Structures are given as structure tokens and as C-alpha cells.
């Protein structure tokens, strides 16, 4: 057999050899593309351990790769490029999925005397060994000089050939063998494959996958995918006033509706049923190519990719291969470009025009189209985000009203007027030792007036309103979720059996291999191996220890900021500049909050990475378990990180200061910081607003926009740097859709999207008593966030795999938990942090005329300045001779009392009132929340009736179709019997006349005729 290399000069010979198999497939293909059926000889282009381009050899495999590109040296390949970039090169078969990988090859290095280095082909296939794996023959590795392995084929008719392999070449060859085996297994599973030629020394290549009808129908039946049947039924709408209001609402919001194609008759719905090949007559199949939409097709292919295995490393599915860098990526294609000069409209372009642009921020979201394009899981996220944003509108309006109430009543607020009145002349005790002088309370007038904006009776009502708002939001979401489940055919959706994660399989394989070396013959081999708690114990211990460490790190960061406040306040108090000393509190508060924000942003990024790593070392079995554990860890760490400093200001700052003459000192001489004269609520408001706005502006928007663009640029530069500048004659001038999608950022899940909204939900509900404008800022952020997320999904991310989900999962439980926690926290903020309870107690228990006159004097205690410790008195004070008593904010006995400076009766009365308010507020709001929950059913009445109606219609439809099918079969049987009778009678007449005419023939023939007649 003559040896020849595969080159452009032999293209005619190649076409002759492949003509027969090519005729069996698609005749429209160029002769350089080959379609080969299974169990048939075909031309195979391969590399041996990545060292040289293999010749064209006639080999036979049990299964082959379809449409493998053979000759990459001619430029005619451009002529066969799919014009839409969405199909195989025959422009008929749709690309349902794409696998991308990088390859690398080099010329072979032959030892001296081994012959010509040009690649040659023999009738016998080479024996390949890679890390102990053999294929088609046997080979023995031999140690060469320099520590390299050589691969030597056993002597054959044509002698031996030795190929030197470097470590990289061995690894590349192993990957190539895994890819070939995996792709053959995909073909065995029924998929059709088209590959790019590897005509450069190294580069990027794509494997395009198409699922034919047989595969789609088989897998749709296995996955129990609901598909529309021929039966249509009318959706009964609610009548009465609700129908009228709904019609009015639809007319008013018509300009806000996105211009997307709608169902012709929205009052009709197709009856859906899990796909079954046996009952294929039930479904309205007009065109097999379009019966399953693109999202369903890619989902089916993904399921096949996940369960198709290779023998190498016992890899199970595409996830393991990507983890082992055999493939770089696996993704479904977008439906074309989202913007361009061509007039061809696709769903991606429609989503961009009507949803993913900032110019359409006022329009509703096309939820049904989002679900159709991205799948139910992503559709539910955007439906939830849209409902949350809509619910922020009434809470923002009420928050603005509360804020305006504070602005309007600020002039009539008696306590702040008393504090600002300089005639009262409340001489306050020094704020620091030695360097601080006595000061007048009227100097804190601005702080007191600002505090009233948020610390007023309306705040209490707003807190109750927000607690009920959170309950109503969750109830309304359950109703909307049920409505979407009905229209999206998710009712009765069963939990699909998930495949184990690649990391779990690797860990399990290591355990199995370890047990094989130590098990005895009496061991029970039938028991299925799995990871037990003892196998995961190191991971659990590391999780517990590191999470505890991270929480302590957050507290340390908060403590560090506290130390900064204390030391900076002390340092600025020493300043000789009067302006600096007068603005100490403002300067310290503003700079400390900014430092806090920076620390929170940095720790947030660290905690996200740590939570992922901690979840990985736990080795969860399935992706769902992995996601839930990751969410819980990330939420715990980010919750503590975001709210630790706010909790400190709300509940701990100023509580452990002590009193004049008996202050609490830290670090050997620094006094603990105390609240401003107007209370800590104003500082809590500043802290909350800066952290919330800073996180939304920097983390949620700038990071979301900037980081993906930087990653995309880095990946592009990396690919340009690693790939040599070689002429690729098979590359079309215009990049195909799979090239464009590969450049995009891979989709990593919805956890970051949900997480930022959940943290924001906490800011809106947990401390809303101190910052009524929080819902307004959240609303403004979310209007941008919806379009930002939409643009990211449509333009910057690869198309995600469609995932069916009937709810938002563990996120609902977290939202419910935050809603319940917000009731308790707001109760304590009102009772402990604000002056609402002391004012209430004074007005109804201690005021002589039932007004707030004298409230400031009532809350200030007396201190004899002669009782100050030596060395703490103000130095060079011009008021030292005139001041006998100074005042400080607390409920304590005066110095002339027997129990001087002890807590007074008023202190214990106010404390009791605070605790009573917490209990009353919490129980009242919880009762109202339960009442709202009970009054609003989880499932809308019309949807509940429709589901029952659909079930009964489905049964009737089945019985009717089966009855018609039975009648059809009976008519066919009757017709066949009638034909059989008439045909038998005619045959007998013809046979009799034939026998009479041939009486001279032999008896054997006559007997044969009679037998034939009977038949």
C-alpha cells in the first residue's frame, strides 16, 4: 500500500475516496467535508501526541465523527460558510450547541537514522500511549536521554517508528484522545457534529452540535418536557369590578407595554402535556425543525453532554472535561446579533430594543419573551425583580411623605426649639479631658433640628407600614409565581434528577481507588460508594473555623474604625484652630463612614471568593446543593459585613460611655465615644445612607459594568498573544456566531444578582425607621439595575443554559427571614435609638401641662465640677470660675441627693417603657402580618380554577383522542377485511379457470396452485 500525505495536490483522490459516503449524507456539502455513517471506513485526520500533522489513513472505528473537515489547505471553505452563522455549512441543520477548545501541535522530532521527518502513513495504525492509556495496538514507553519519554511502536512489517514526547505534548495528546472519544460517544448518542480544521500550529477550534428530530423527541420524552397539544381552551377571566379595573389599567398602561409579538388570542391557551412519542398524534407538529424552540433544543443537548462519559479519568460529562481543560467552554448560541444593519429580526435583537436599553426604562418587561429566550429560572428572577421594583413605588411615596412631615413640623418641634434657645444656657460637661472646655447646648442646634426630620411620630407609623409592606410583597410574589407557573406550564413540575458534580465524582473516585488497596475479599462490593460525613469532616471543620474567623475579621474592621473615631476625635480636639475643634464630630463621622464603605466593598469581594472556596471543599453532590450552600455562606458573611457597623451605631454607640468623673477609658486614656446631643439616630441615618448609596453606585453599577468589560478585554488580549499570526485560509471574513459568543463572558449563575438585591432589601426594611428615604433610593437604583442586568444578559454574556424552575428557591426563605427580623430591629431602633419613648413618657407622665415644654431639662442630669478627677479638668478655661454644675444627658440622681449619680427612677421607668414598646410593637406587627398573609391566598382564585379545568380537559382530550384512534383502527380493519374477502373470491375464480386450462400440466403445479388459492 503506497504511503501518501494528505495535501491539496491530492484533493481529487480524496474526493474519489469519500464520494460514496458523501452521497449517503448531504450532497450539497463541499468535497472537503465528509459525512460518514457509523461502522464505515472513513478518512481520519489526526495528530500523534501533537507532534506532527497525521497523514490520511484508512481506519475503521465503531463510531465516527460526522462532517470532520479533512483538507484545510484550500481556500474554498469560505464558500460553504453558513450565511446566518446559526447552521452547519449545509445551511440546513441548526447549530444547537458549541464546544470550544484550544489545540497545540508541533513538528515531530525523529532520532537520528529514523528516516525522513515527513509524516508518513502505513496500513497499520500507530499505537498511542498517554499516561497508561492505549489505543489500537500496543506501545511501550522507553526512557530517553534527557529524561524524556519516547513512544515506540512494536516491530511490524514496516519496522519501528520512534516519536519523542515532551510533557506538554503528552498532555495535549491525552486531551485530544479524550475529545475524540467524547465526540464519538456523542455521535453514538445520535447527535450530529461538525468540526473546524486544525490547520495552524496552535489555535482555537469549535465543535458544532446538531440534534436531529429522533434525538429531540427521545430526550423530550425522557425529560418530560411539556409541549402544546392540538387542544385549545378558553381562559375564564374574573368578572365584576375586578375585570373592569383590569381593563381600565390595561388601557392606561398601554404606552408602557413593550412592542413584542403577542399570542393571537390571549384568551385561549394550548393544553400542554409531557411529550410522548407514542402519543405524537396529540401534538400540533407543523414543522419538526421548529416544534422545539432554540432554548429547548439546547437544553436537550446539554443533558446529553452532561451524561456522556469518557473512559479517560472516568470523566462523567462535559463538566468534568471543562474542569480538566479538555474543552474551554460549552454554550448554546445566541439568536444572532443584537444590533446591525440587516433587517432580520430575531428574539435577541427584539429583547435588546424593547428591554435591554436605558431608553425603554419606563416600559414593562417582556417577561414571556425573557422566559422563552433564557429559560424559566432567569425569567423568574426578572419577574421577581420587576415586582420588587413596582412595590418600591408606594413605599417610596410614603417615605417621602414621612420626610416632608418632618420638614413641615420642624419649626413647631418644642424640644429642638428649647435646645436652640440660647436663653436656656445649658452648660454641658467637657467632651474630652483637659483640652475640651465647657460648652453650651445651643451650639448643637443644627444636629437637633436635623434629627427631627427622621425622629418624629410618623416614623413609627412608617415602620409598621414597611413591615406590612414586606409581608404583602412576599404574598404578592407567591401569587405572581403561581400565575407564571400556570402560564409557563410549570405546575406539577417534578424535581429533575441531577448529575453529580465533577468535583464530587473525582473525590469519590479517589475514595474508591483508596479503598481498593485496603479492602479485603470479604468486603461488600455491591454497596454503592458515596461520600459520608467522615469524608467531609475536614471540609466542615474548615468551614466552621474560617466562617468564624471571617466574622471576627468583620468585627475587627468595625472595631478598627471605632478606634479611628476615638483617636481622631482626640487628636482634632488638641488643635489650636477653632474651626477644626468645632467641626470634630462632623469630620470624624464623615471620614469614618467612608473608610467603613471602602472596607465593606473590599471584604465583600473577599467573602464572595472565600464562600465559593469553602463550598467547594465541602464537595456537595449536585449543583443545586452546591448553590444553596454557597448562597447561605455568602449571605451570612455579606450580611454581617454590610450591617455590622450599622448595628454598632444603632445599639451600642454611647451605651458604655460612663458619666463625668467616672468615664470608661480604652487604650490607656481614650474615652469611649458618645452620641451627639440630638441622639445617635442622625448618625445612624448618615451611616446607613452612605453605605447603601455607596454599595449601589460602586458595587452594583460600576463593578457590574466595568469588571465584565475588563475581563472581556483581558481574554481577547490573551487569545491574541497566545495564537500565532498565521494565515487561516478556512476562516471566513466575517466572524460566525460561535466566534462572537465565545468572546463574551460566561454565565456564572444568578447568585450575585439576587445577593445585591437581597442586601438592598435589608437596607430598605431593617433600619427604615432611621432612614425613610431608603425605599426611594432603592427604587432609583432598581430602575437602572433592571436595564443594566438586561443589557448584560443580552449583550455581554454567553447565552445561559435554560433551566426549568418553579420558584426562586432558597432566596424566598431568606427574604421571609429578613422581613421577620426587620420587625424586631425596627422595634429596637424606635425604642432604644430614637427619643420617641422618652418624649412619650415625659408628655404623659412627667409634664405638668401635658406638653413637651421642659423636656430637654428633664433629660439632662447635673454634675458637680469639683468631682472631676484630677488632671481631667479643662485647662485655661475662661468659664472655670463661673461653672459650679455642668449637665450631661442621662437619667441620674443629682449631686445633692443621697444616692448621687445613681440611675434615677425616671431611668427605670423609661427603660420599662422601652421594653414594653418592643414587645407590643413586635406582637402587633406580627399579628397584622399573619392577618395579611391569611387574607391574601397564595394561589389566585382564577388560576386555581384554571388548573382544575385544565386537568379535566386533559382527561377528556385523551379519552376523545383514544376513542377516535380506536374508531380509525376499527375502520381500517373493516376495510382490510372487505378488501380481503373480495380479493380472495377473485383469486379463487382465476385459479380455477387457470387449473382447467392447464390440465395437461403436472400435478405438482396444480397442487401448488390450489395451495396458493387457499392462501
PDB file of N, CA and C in Angstrom, residues 836-885:
ATOM      1  N   UNK A 836     -38.256  58.645  70.901  1.00  0.00           N
ATOM      2  CA  UNK A 836     -39.709  58.549  70.836  1.00  0.00           C
ATOM      3  C   UNK A 836     -40.302  58.151  72.190  1.00  0.00           C
ATOM      4  N   UNK A 837     -39.729  57.144  72.839  1.00  0.00           N
ATOM      5  CA  UNK A 837     -40.261  56.672  74.130  1.00  0.00           C
ATOM      6  C   UNK A 837     -40.015  57.697  75.229  1.00  0.00           C
ATOM      7  N   UNK A 838     -38.797  58.264  75.386  1.00  0.00           N
ATOM      8  CA  UNK A 838     -38.624  59.305  76.416  1.00  0.00           C
ATOM      9  C   UNK A 838     -39.570  60.491  76.236  1.00  0.00           C
ATOM     10  N   UNK A 839     -39.811  60.898  75.001  1.00  0.00           N
ATOM     11  CA  UNK A 839     -40.742  62.012  74.775  1.00  0.00           C
ATOM     12  C   UNK A 839     -42.159  61.629  75.172  1.00  0.00           C
ATOM     13  N   UNK A 840     -42.533  60.400  74.804  1.00  0.00           N
ATOM     14  CA  UNK A 840     -43.878  59.936  75.143  1.00  0.00           C
ATOM     15  C   UNK A 840     -44.047  59.859  76.660  1.00  0.00           C
ATOM     16  N   UNK A 841     -43.046  59.333  77.324  1.00  0.00           N
ATOM     17  CA  UNK A 841     -43.106  59.214  78.790  1.00  0.00           C
ATOM     18  C   UNK A 841     -43.176  60.590  79.442  1.00  0.00           C
ATOM     19  N   UNK A 842     -42.393  61.526  78.965  1.00  0.00           N
ATOM     20  CA  UNK A 842     -42.395  62.864  79.570  1.00  0.00           C
ATOM     21  C   UNK A 842     -43.748  63.538  79.380  1.00  0.00           C
ATOM     22  N   UNK A 843     -44.289  63.449  78.159  1.00  0.00           N
ATOM     23  CA  UNK A 843     -45.534  64.154  77.870  1.00  0.00           C
ATOM     24  C   UNK A 843     -46.696  63.632  78.694  1.00  0.00           C
ATOM     25  N   UNK A 844     -46.759  62.340  78.933  1.00  0.00           N
ATOM     26  CA  UNK A 844     -47.932  61.758  79.601  1.00  0.00           C
ATOM     27  C   UNK A 844     -47.677  61.359  81.056  1.00  0.00           C
ATOM     28  N   UNK A 845     -46.418  61.441  81.507  1.00  0.00           N
ATOM     29  CA  UNK A 845     -46.143  61.020  82.892  1.00  0.00           C
ATOM     30  C   UNK A 845     -45.497  62.115  83.733  1.00  0.00           C
ATOM     31  N   UNK A 846     -44.661  62.956  83.128  1.00  0.00           N
ATOM     32  CA  UNK A 846     -43.898  63.910  83.928  1.00  0.00           C
ATOM     33  C   UNK A 846     -44.222  65.367  83.610  1.00  0.00           C
ATOM     34  N   UNK A 847     -44.791  65.650  82.478  1.00  0.00           N
ATOM     35  CA  UNK A 847     -45.075  67.045  82.125  1.00  0.00           C
ATOM     36  C   UNK A 847     -46.229  67.569  82.982  1.00  0.00           C
ATOM     37  N   UNK A 848     -46.078  68.819  83.444  1.00  0.00           N
ATOM     38  CA  UNK A 848     -47.095  69.399  84.310  1.00  0.00           C
ATOM     39  C   UNK A 848     -48.331  69.823  83.518  1.00  0.00           C
ATOM     40  N   UNK A 849     -48.133  70.236  82.278  1.00  0.00           N
ATOM     41  CA  UNK A 849     -49.266  70.705  81.479  1.00  0.00           C
ATOM     42  C   UNK A 849     -49.559  69.815  80.264  1.00  0.00           C
ATOM     43  N   UNK A 850     -48.918  68.648  80.179  1.00  0.00           N
ATOM     44  CA  UNK A 850     -49.185  67.711  79.098  1.00  0.00           C
ATOM     45  C   UNK A 850     -48.549  68.088  77.773  1.00  0.00           C
ATOM     46  N   UNK A 851     -47.602  69.026  77.825  1.00  0.00           N
ATOM     47  CA  UNK A 851     -46.884  69.426  76.607  1.00  0.00           C
ATOM     48  C   UNK A 851     -45.435  69.000  76.725  1.00  0.00           C
ATOM     49  N   UNK A 852     -44.633  69.321  75.661  1.00  0.00           N
ATOM     50  CA  UNK A 852     -43.224  68.936  75.636  1.00  0.00           C
ATOM     51  C   UNK A 852     -42.312  70.008  76.204  1.00  0.00           C
ATOM     52  N   UNK A 853     -42.900  71.065  76.757  1.00  0.00           N
ATOM     53  CA  UNK A 853     -42.070  72.114  77.362  1.00  0.00           C
ATOM     54  C   UNK A 853     -41.326  71.543  78.573  1.00  0.00           C
ATOM     55  N   UNK A 854     -40.020  71.793  78.626  1.00  0.00           N
ATOM     56  CA  UNK A 854     -39.195  71.296  79.724  1.00  0.00           C
ATOM     57  C   UNK A 854     -38.605  69.922  79.482  1.00  0.00           C
ATOM     58  N   UNK A 855     -38.798  69.358  78.291  1.00  0.00           N
ATOM     59  CA  UNK A 855     -38.305  68.007  78.013  1.00  0.00           C
ATOM     60  C   UNK A 855     -36.779  67.951  78.043  1.00  0.00           C
ATOM     61  N   UNK A 856     -36.096  68.960  77.464  1.00  0.00           N
ATOM     62  CA  UNK A 856     -34.626  68.944  77.412  1.00  0.00           C
ATOM     63  C   UNK A 856     -34.053  68.990  78.817  1.00  0.00           C
ATOM     64  N   UNK A 857     -34.599  69.859  79.669  1.00  0.00           N
ATOM     65  CA  UNK A 857     -34.119  69.955  81.048  1.00  0.00           C
ATOM     66  C   UNK A 857     -34.360  68.644  81.780  1.00  0.00           C
ATOM     67  N   UNK A 858     -35.457  67.950  81.438  1.00  0.00           N
ATOM     68  CA  UNK A 858     -35.796  66.689  82.103  1.00  0.00           C
ATOM     69  C   UNK A 858     -34.804  65.576  81.761  1.00  0.00           C
ATOM     70  N   UNK A 859     -34.247  65.602  80.539  1.00  0.00           N
ATOM     71  CA  UNK A 859     -33.338  64.531  80.118  1.00  0.00           C
ATOM     72  C   UNK A 859     -31.887  64.794  80.503  1.00  0.00           C
ATOM     73  N   UNK A 860     -31.570  65.990  81.046  1.00  0.00           N
ATOM     74  CA  UNK A 860     -30.190  66.322  81.413  1.00  0.00           C
ATOM     75  C   UNK A 860     -29.999  66.187  82.920  1.00  0.00           C
ATOM     76  N   UNK A 861     -28.915  65.544  83.321  1.00  0.00           N
ATOM     77  CA  UNK A 861     -28.580  65.376  84.737  1.00  0.00           C
ATOM     78  C   UNK A 861     -27.509  66.396  85.142  1.00  0.00           C
ATOM     79  N   UNK A 862     -27.400  66.616  86.448  1.00  0.00           N
ATOM     80  CA  UNK A 862     -26.428  67.581  86.982  1.00  0.00           C
ATOM     81  C   UNK A 862     -25.158  66.852  87.425  1.00  0.00           C
ATOM     82  N   UNK A 863     -24.013  67.588  87.320  1.00  0.00           N
ATOM     83  CA  UNK A 863     -22.749  67.057  87.829  1.00  0.00           C
ATOM     84  C   UNK A 863     -21.963  68.198  88.447  1.00  0.00           C
ATOM     85  N   UNK A 864     -21.448  67.951  89.645  1.00  0.00           N
ATOM     86  CA  UNK A 864     -20.637  68.939  90.350  1.00  0.00           C
ATOM     87  C   UNK A 864     -19.231  68.899  89.772  1.00  0.00           C
ATOM     88  N   UNK A 865     -18.779  70.027  89.196  1.00  0.00           N
ATOM     89  CA  UNK A 865     -17.481  70.056  88.503  1.00  0.00           C
ATOM     90  C   UNK A 865     -16.332  69.807  89.467  1.00  0.00           C
ATOM     91  N   UNK A 866     -16.549  70.003  90.764  1.00  0.00           N
ATOM     92  CA  UNK A 866     -15.477  69.736  91.724  1.00  0.00           C
ATOM     93  C   UNK A 866     -15.218  68.243  91.889  1.00  0.00           C
ATOM     94  N   UNK A 867     -16.145  67.425  91.396  1.00  0.00           N
ATOM     95  CA  UNK A 867     -15.968  65.971  91.484  1.00  0.00           C
ATOM     96  C   UNK A 867     -15.180  65.395  90.305  1.00  0.00           C
ATOM     97  N   UNK A 868     -14.764  66.259  89.365  1.00  0.00           N
ATOM     98  CA  UNK A 868     -13.940  65.780  88.257  1.00  0.00           C
ATOM     99  C   UNK A 868     -12.606  65.288  88.791  1.00  0.00           C
ATOM    100  N   UNK A 869     -12.091  64.228  88.194  1.00  0.00           N
ATOM    101  CA  UNK A 869     -10.820  63.660  88.620  1.00  0.00           C
ATOM    102  C   UNK A 869      -9.682  64.630  88.317  1.00  0.00           C
ATOM    103  N   UNK A 870      -8.673  64.578  89.144  1.00  0.00           N
ATOM    104  CA  UNK A 870      -7.529  65.461  88.958  1.00  0.00           C
ATOM    105  C   UNK A 870      -6.856  65.159  87.628  1.00  0.00           C
ATOM    106  N   UNK A 871      -6.584  66.191  86.861  1.00  0.00           N
ATOM    107  CA  UNK A 871      -5.938  66.035  85.557  1.00  0.00           C
ATOM    108  C   UNK A 871      -6.905  65.946  84.407  1.00  0.00           C
ATOM    109  N   UNK A 872      -8.211  65.893  84.736  1.00  0.00           N
ATOM    110  CA  UNK A 872      -9.198  65.832  83.660  1.00  0.00           C
ATOM    111  C   UNK A 872      -9.946  67.150  83.491  1.00  0.00           C
ATOM    112  N   UNK A 873      -9.740  68.110  84.403  1.00  0.00           N
ATOM    113  CA  UNK A 873     -10.431  69.379  84.286  1.00  0.00           C
ATOM    114  C   UNK A 873      -9.928  70.155  83.069  1.00  0.00           C
ATOM    115  N   UNK A 874     -10.815  70.969  82.495  1.00  0.00           N
ATOM    116  CA  UNK A 874     -10.404  71.784  81.335  1.00  0.00           C
ATOM    117  C   UNK A 874      -9.279  72.744  81.709  1.00  0.00           C
ATOM    118  N   UNK A 875      -8.267  72.839  80.849  1.00  0.00           N
ATOM    119  CA  UNK A 875      -7.146  73.740  81.061  1.00  0.00           C
ATOM    120  C   UNK A 875      -7.435  75.099  80.415  1.00  0.00           C
ATOM    121  N   UNK A 876      -7.056  76.148  81.125  1.00  0.00           N
ATOM    122  CA  UNK A 876      -7.190  77.516  80.612  1.00  0.00           C
ATOM    123  C   UNK A 876      -8.621  77.822  80.185  1.00  0.00           C
ATOM    124  N   UNK A 877      -9.593  77.352  80.991  1.00  0.00           N
ATOM    125  CA  UNK A 877     -10.990  77.593  80.653  1.00  0.00           C
ATOM    126  C   UNK A 877     -11.419  78.954  81.188  1.00  0.00           C
ATOM    127  N   UNK A 878     -11.979  79.800  80.324  1.00  0.00           N
ATOM    128  CA  UNK A 878     -12.454  81.107  80.807  1.00  0.00           C
ATOM    129  C   UNK A 878     -13.708  80.990  81.669  1.00  0.00           C
ATOM    130  N   UNK A 879     -14.376  79.814  81.640  1.00  0.00           N
ATOM    131  CA  UNK A 879     -15.615  79.634  82.402  1.00  0.00           C
ATOM    132  C   UNK A 879     -15.391  78.846  83.689  1.00  0.00           C
ATOM    133  N   UNK A 880     -14.150  78.493  83.981  1.00  0.00           N
ATOM    134  CA  UNK A 880     -13.893  77.582  85.103  1.00  0.00           C
ATOM    135  C   UNK A 880     -14.354  78.171  86.436  1.00  0.00           C
ATOM    136  N   UNK A 881     -14.165  79.475  86.609  1.00  0.00           N
ATOM    137  CA  UNK A 881     -14.554  80.078  87.873  1.00  0.00           C
ATOM    138  C   UNK A 881     -16.066  80.227  88.006  1.00  0.00           C
ATOM    139  N   UNK A 882     -16.739  80.348  86.875  1.00  0.00           N
ATOM    140  CA  UNK A 882     -18.183  80.615  86.908  1.00  0.00           C
ATOM    141  C   UNK A 882     -19.030  79.350  86.957  1.00  0.00           C
ATOM    142  N   UNK A 883     -18.488  78.199  86.531  1.00  0.00           N
ATOM    143  CA  UNK A 883     -19.270  76.970  86.415  1.00  0.00           C
ATOM    144  C   UNK A 883     -19.148  76.165  87.702  1.00  0.00           C
ATOM    145  N   UNK A 884     -20.287  75.901  88.339  1.00  0.00           N
ATOM    146  CA  UNK A 884     -20.334  75.023  89.500  1.00  0.00           C
ATOM    147  C   UNK A 884     -20.888  73.649  89.142  1.00  0.00           C
ATOM    148  N   UNK A 885     -21.900  73.653  88.280  1.00  0.00           N
ATOM    149  CA  UNK A 885     -22.523  72.405  87.824  1.00  0.00           C
ATOM    150  C   UNK A 885     -22.547  72.394  86.292  1.00  0.00           C
TER     151      UNK A 885
END
